[in-house]
């Protein structure tokens, strides 16, 4: 999800979903059935269908249009802390 | 400093990795290219064998033909590896591995057998490659919920090939 997150960065993920809810702008980590564990930014919350619409922060990044919405149940957690890799 | 500390912990504990998946997932995967390439490898071996068995003297024409056959055998064996690696690396994920636990070993066997086909001219290696790729195709179509059949391809080398019943 460059440029916000780059390969090798670490994130601290809050997994206690009863403590938080993801809002537009938050980064979440979730399991995609085909692509595995992904990190994306929430752009919309559909409380009726219990899904998040997501996007990356790069123009080429795949978003909900390609991935499908992320069901609440697929979410591992919300990113609480971002520890970027040192840039040289 | 915090990142360095985390990197050391990661090396020991193996944190789970999240991917941003920024490339475009076209979702188009099909083992048929690998199957055709594997058949081509056998076909080139057969053409080489026919040429060499009927050859009394080397001339420029024969040398040219054998070089072309070898070049095609090399290219298509490498194509098999390329196509299978893409399906295995980009499409096969945990649920497919769970349903088909032999897929990693099968993929590795395809890599090594295709390399053998590049290195030598043994038709048995070519036949083994076709069969391994057929098994991979059966797994692939099973993950799509598509049943398959085995039938002889209607062109040389007339080997048994796995086809999807679409």
CSV table of C-alpha atoms in Angstrom, one decimal:
chain,number,residue,atom,x,y,z
A,1,UNK,CA,0.0,0.0,0.0
A,2,UNK,CA,2.8,2.3,-0.9
A,3,UNK,CA,3.5,5.2,-0.3
A,4,UNK,CA,1.9,5.0,3.1
A,5,UNK,CA,3.2,1.5,3.9
A,6,UNK,CA,6.3,0.0,2.3
A,7,UNK,CA,7.6,-3.5,2.1
A,8,UNK,CA,9.4,-4.3,5.3
A,9,UNK,CA,7.4,-1.9,7.5
A,10,UNK,CA,5.9,-3.3,10.7
A,11,UNK,CA,2.4,-2.5,12.0
A,12,UNK,CA,0.9,-3.1,15.4
A,13,UNK,CA,-2.6,-4.5,14.9
A,14,UNK,CA,-5.4,-4.3,17.5
A,15,UNK,CA,-7.3,-7.5,17.2
A,16,UNK,CA,-9.9,-6.9,20.0
A,17,UNK,CA,-12.8,-5.9,17.7
A,18,UNK,CA,-15.1,-5.3,20.6
A,19,UNK,CA,-12.7,-2.4,21.6
A,20,UNK,CA,-12.8,-0.6,18.3
A,21,UNK,CA,-14.6,-0.2,15.1
A,22,UNK,CA,-12.8,0.8,11.8
A,23,UNK,CA,-13.9,4.0,10.3
A,24,UNK,CA,-13.1,5.5,6.9
A,25,UNK,CA,-9.4,6.4,6.8
A,26,UNK,CA,-8.4,3.6,9.2
A,27,UNK,CA,-6.0,0.9,7.9
A,28,UNK,CA,-7.2,-2.6,8.5
A,29,UNK,CA,-5.6,-6.1,8.1
A,30,UNK,CA,-8.0,-8.7,6.8
A,31,UNK,CA,-8.0,-12.2,5.2
A,32,UNK,CA,-8.9,-12.3,1.5
A,33,UNK,CA,-10.0,-15.7,0.3
A,34,UNK,CA,-7.9,-15.6,-2.8
A,35,UNK,CA,-5.0,-13.2,-2.0
A,36,UNK,CA,-4.3,-14.0,1.6
A,37,UNK,CA,-3.7,-11.5,4.4
A,38,UNK,CA,-4.0,-7.9,3.1
A,39,UNK,CA,-3.6,-4.4,4.5
A,40,UNK,CA,-5.9,-1.7,3.0
A,41,UNK,CA,-7.5,1.5,4.0
A,42,UNK,CA,-11.2,1.7,4.8
A,43,UNK,CA,-13.1,4.1,2.5
A,44,UNK,CA,-16.7,3.1,3.5
A,45,UNK,CA,-18.5,1.0,6.1
A,46,UNK,CA,-21.6,-0.9,5.1
A,47,UNK,CA,-23.3,-1.7,8.4
A,48,UNK,CA,-26.2,-3.4,6.7
A,49,UNK,CA,-24.1,-5.9,4.7
A,50,UNK,CA,-21.4,-5.9,7.5
A,51,UNK,CA,-18.6,-5.1,5.0
A,52,UNK,CA,-15.8,-2.6,4.5
A,53,UNK,CA,-15.0,-1.0,1.2
A,54,UNK,CA,-11.3,-0.7,1.0
A,55,UNK,CA,-8.6,0.9,-1.1
A,56,UNK,CA,-4.8,1.3,-1.2
A,57,UNK,CA,-3.0,4.6,-1.3
A,58,UNK,CA,-1.2,4.1,-4.6
A,59,UNK,CA,-2.8,4.8,-7.9
A,60,UNK,CA,-2.2,1.2,-9.1
A,61,UNK,CA,-3.3,-0.4,-5.9
A,62,UNK,CA,-6.2,-2.8,-6.0
A,63,UNK,CA,-9.4,-1.7,-4.2
A,64,UNK,CA,-12.8,-3.1,-3.5
A,65,UNK,CA,-13.7,-2.9,-7.2
A,66,UNK,CA,-11.2,-5.7,-7.8
A,67,UNK,CA,-11.1,-7.4,-4.4
A,68,UNK,CA,-14.7,-7.3,-3.4
A,69,UNK,CA,-15.8,-5.8,0.0
A,70,UNK,CA,-14.0,-7.0,3.1
A,71,UNK,CA,-16.6,-8.7,5.4
A,72,UNK,CA,-16.3,-7.7,9.1
A,73,UNK,CA,-15.7,-11.3,9.9
A,74,UNK,CA,-12.6,-11.4,7.7
A,75,UNK,CA,-10.9,-8.6,9.6
A,76,UNK,CA,-8.0,-9.5,11.7
A,77,UNK,CA,-7.6,-6.1,13.2
A,78,UNK,CA,-7.1,-2.4,12.9
A,79,UNK,CA,-3.6,-0.8,12.5
A,80,UNK,CA,-2.8,1.0,15.7
A,81,UNK,CA,0.8,1.8,15.1
A,82,UNK,CA,3.0,2.0,12.0
A,83,UNK,CA,6.8,1.4,12.4
A,84,UNK,CA,8.4,2.2,9.0
A,85,UNK,CA,11.6,0.6,7.9
A,86,UNK,CA,14.5,3.1,7.9
A,87,UNK,CA,14.9,4.6,4.4
A,88,UNK,CA,18.4,4.9,3.1
B,1,UNK,CA,15.8,1.4,16.5
B,2,UNK,CA,12.3,0.1,17.2
B,3,UNK,CA,12.2,-1.3,13.7
B,4,UNK,CA,15.6,-3.1,14.2
B,5,UNK,CA,14.3,-4.6,17.4
B,6,UNK,CA,11.1,-5.8,15.7
B,7,UNK,CA,13.1,-7.2,12.8
B,8,UNK,CA,15.1,-9.3,15.3
B,9,UNK,CA,11.9,-10.5,17.0
B,10,UNK,CA,10.4,-11.2,13.6
B,11,UNK,CA,13.4,-13.3,12.6
B,12,UNK,CA,12.9,-15.4,15.7
B,13,UNK,CA,9.1,-15.5,16.0
B,14,UNK,CA,8.0,-15.0,12.4
B,15,UNK,CA,5.3,-12.3,12.5
B,16,UNK,CA,2.4,-12.8,10.1
B,17,UNK,CA,2.8,-10.8,6.9
B,18,UNK,CA,0.2,-8.6,5.4
B,19,UNK,CA,0.4,-7.7,1.7
B,20,UNK,CA,-0.8,-4.6,0.1
B,21,UNK,CA,-1.3,-6.3,-3.3
B,22,UNK,CA,-0.7,-3.3,-5.5
B,23,UNK,CA,-0.4,-5.2,-8.8
B,24,UNK,CA,-3.5,-5.7,-10.9
B,25,UNK,CA,-5.0,-9.1,-10.2
B,26,UNK,CA,-6.4,-10.0,-13.6
B,27,UNK,CA,-7.5,-13.3,-12.2
B,28,UNK,CA,-6.9,-15.1,-15.5
B,29,UNK,CA,-5.1,-18.4,-14.8
B,30,UNK,CA,-5.2,-21.5,-17.0
B,31,UNK,CA,-2.8,-24.5,-17.1
B,32,UNK,CA,-3.4,-25.1,-20.8
B,33,UNK,CA,-0.4,-23.1,-21.9
B,34,UNK,CA,1.8,-25.3,-19.7
B,35,UNK,CA,0.2,-28.4,-21.0
B,36,UNK,CA,0.8,-27.4,-24.7
B,37,UNK,CA,4.4,-26.5,-23.9
B,38,UNK,CA,4.9,-29.9,-22.2
B,39,UNK,CA,3.5,-31.6,-25.3
B,40,UNK,CA,5.8,-29.5,-27.5
B,41,UNK,CA,8.8,-30.7,-25.5
B,42,UNK,CA,7.9,-34.3,-26.3
B,43,UNK,CA,7.2,-33.4,-29.9
B,44,UNK,CA,10.7,-31.8,-30.3
B,45,UNK,CA,12.3,-34.9,-28.7
B,46,UNK,CA,10.4,-37.1,-31.2
B,47,UNK,CA,11.5,-34.9,-34.2
B,48,UNK,CA,15.1,-35.0,-32.9
B,49,UNK,CA,14.9,-38.7,-32.7
B,50,UNK,CA,13.4,-39.1,-36.1
B,51,UNK,CA,16.1,-36.9,-37.7
B,52,UNK,CA,19.0,-38.6,-35.9
B,53,UNK,CA,17.8,-42.1,-36.7
B,54,UNK,CA,17.5,-41.4,-40.4
B,55,UNK,CA,20.7,-39.5,-40.7
B,56,UNK,CA,23.6,-41.0,-42.5
B,57,UNK,CA,25.8,-37.8,-42.8
B,58,UNK,CA,25.7,-34.5,-41.1
B,59,UNK,CA,25.1,-31.6,-43.4
B,60,UNK,CA,24.2,-28.0,-42.9
B,61,UNK,CA,20.5,-28.7,-43.3
B,62,UNK,CA,20.5,-31.4,-40.6
B,63,UNK,CA,22.5,-29.2,-38.2
B,64,UNK,CA,20.1,-26.4,-38.7
B,65,UNK,CA,17.1,-28.5,-38.0
B,66,UNK,CA,18.5,-30.1,-34.9
B,67,UNK,CA,19.5,-26.7,-33.5
B,68,UNK,CA,15.9,-25.4,-34.1
B,69,UNK,CA,14.4,-28.5,-32.4
B,70,UNK,CA,16.7,-28.1,-29.4
B,71,UNK,CA,15.9,-24.4,-29.2
B,72,UNK,CA,12.2,-25.1,-29.1
B,73,UNK,CA,12.6,-27.8,-26.5
B,74,UNK,CA,14.5,-25.4,-24.3
B,75,UNK,CA,12.0,-22.6,-24.8
B,76,UNK,CA,8.9,-24.7,-24.1
B,77,UNK,CA,10.4,-26.5,-21.1
B,78,UNK,CA,11.2,-23.1,-19.6
B,79,UNK,CA,7.6,-22.0,-20.5
B,80,UNK,CA,6.2,-24.9,-18.5
B,81,UNK,CA,8.2,-23.7,-15.5
B,82,UNK,CA,7.1,-20.1,-16.0
B,83,UNK,CA,3.4,-20.9,-16.3
B,84,UNK,CA,3.2,-23.3,-13.4
B,85,UNK,CA,5.2,-20.9,-11.2
B,86,UNK,CA,2.7,-18.2,-11.9
B,87,UNK,CA,-0.4,-20.3,-11.1
B,88,UNK,CA,1.4,-21.8,-8.0
B,89,UNK,CA,2.7,-18.4,-6.8
B,90,UNK,CA,-0.2,-16.1,-7.6
B,91,UNK,CA,-3.3,-18.3,-7.5
B,92,UNK,CA,-2.7,-21.2,-5.2
B,93,UNK,CA,-3.3,-20.0,-1.7
B,94,UNK,CA,-3.9,-21.6,1.7
B,95,UNK,CA,-7.4,-23.0,1.0
B,96,UNK,CA,-6.2,-24.7,-2.2
B,97,UNK,CA,-3.2,-26.1,-0.4
B,98,UNK,CA,-5.4,-27.4,2.3
B,99,UNK,CA,-7.6,-29.2,-0.2
B,100,UNK,CA,-4.6,-30.4,-2.3
B,101,UNK,CA,-1.7,-30.9,0.1
B,102,UNK,CA,0.6,-32.4,-2.6
B,103,UNK,CA,0.5,-29.3,-4.7
B,104,UNK,CA,3.9,-27.9,-3.4
B,105,UNK,CA,5.7,-31.2,-4.0
B,106,UNK,CA,4.0,-31.6,-7.4
B,107,UNK,CA,5.1,-28.1,-8.4
B,108,UNK,CA,8.7,-28.8,-7.4
B,109,UNK,CA,8.6,-32.1,-9.4
B,110,UNK,CA,7.5,-30.1,-12.5
B,111,UNK,CA,10.4,-27.7,-12.0
B,112,UNK,CA,13.0,-30.4,-11.7
B,113,UNK,CA,11.5,-32.6,-14.5
B,114,UNK,CA,11.3,-29.6,-16.9
B,115,UNK,CA,15.0,-28.9,-16.1
B,116,UNK,CA,15.8,-32.5,-17.0
B,117,UNK,CA,14.0,-32.1,-20.3
B,118,UNK,CA,16.2,-29.0,-21.0
B,119,UNK,CA,19.4,-30.9,-20.1
B,120,UNK,CA,18.7,-34.1,-22.0
B,121,UNK,CA,16.7,-35.8,-24.7
B,122,UNK,CA,15.1,-38.6,-22.8
B,123,UNK,CA,11.6,-39.1,-24.0
B,124,UNK,CA,10.7,-40.6,-20.7
B,125,UNK,CA,11.5,-37.3,-19.0
B,126,UNK,CA,9.2,-35.6,-21.5
B,127,UNK,CA,6.4,-38.0,-20.8
B,128,UNK,CA,6.8,-37.6,-17.1
B,129,UNK,CA,6.6,-33.8,-17.6
B,130,UNK,CA,3.3,-34.1,-19.5
B,131,UNK,CA,1.9,-36.3,-16.8
B,132,UNK,CA,3.0,-34.0,-13.9
B,133,UNK,CA,1.5,-31.0,-15.7
B,134,UNK,CA,-1.7,-33.0,-16.3
B,135,UNK,CA,-1.9,-33.7,-12.5
B,136,UNK,CA,-1.4,-30.0,-11.8
B,137,UNK,CA,-4.2,-29.2,-14.3
B,138,UNK,CA,-6.5,-31.6,-12.5
B,139,UNK,CA,-5.8,-29.9,-9.2
B,140,UNK,CA,-6.3,-26.4,-10.8
B,141,UNK,CA,-9.7,-27.3,-12.3
B,142,UNK,CA,-10.8,-29.0,-9.1
B,143,UNK,CA,-10.1,-25.7,-7.2
B,144,UNK,CA,-12.5,-24.1,-9.8
B,145,UNK,CA,-15.1,-26.7,-9.2
B,146,UNK,CA,-14.7,-27.9,-12.8
B,147,UNK,CA,-14.5,-31.6,-13.5
B,148,UNK,CA,-12.0,-32.9,-16.0
B,149,UNK,CA,-11.5,-35.7,-18.5
B,150,UNK,CA,-8.4,-37.3,-20.0
B,151,UNK,CA,-8.3,-37.7,-23.7
B,152,UNK,CA,-5.6,-38.2,-26.4
B,153,UNK,CA,-4.7,-34.9,-28.0
B,154,UNK,CA,-5.7,-35.0,-31.7
B,155,UNK,CA,-2.2,-34.1,-32.9
B,156,UNK,CA,1.3,-35.4,-32.5
B,157,UNK,CA,2.6,-36.5,-30.0
B,158,UNK,CA,-0.9,-37.9,-29.4
B,159,UNK,CA,-0.5,-38.1,-25.7
B,160,UNK,CA,-3.2,-38.2,-23.0
B,161,UNK,CA,-4.1,-34.7,-21.9
B,162,UNK,CA,-6.4,-33.4,-19.1
B,163,UNK,CA,-9.2,-31.2,-20.4
B,164,UNK,CA,-11.8,-29.3,-18.4
B,165,UNK,CA,-15.4,-30.3,-18.9
B,166,UNK,CA,-16.8,-26.8,-19.3
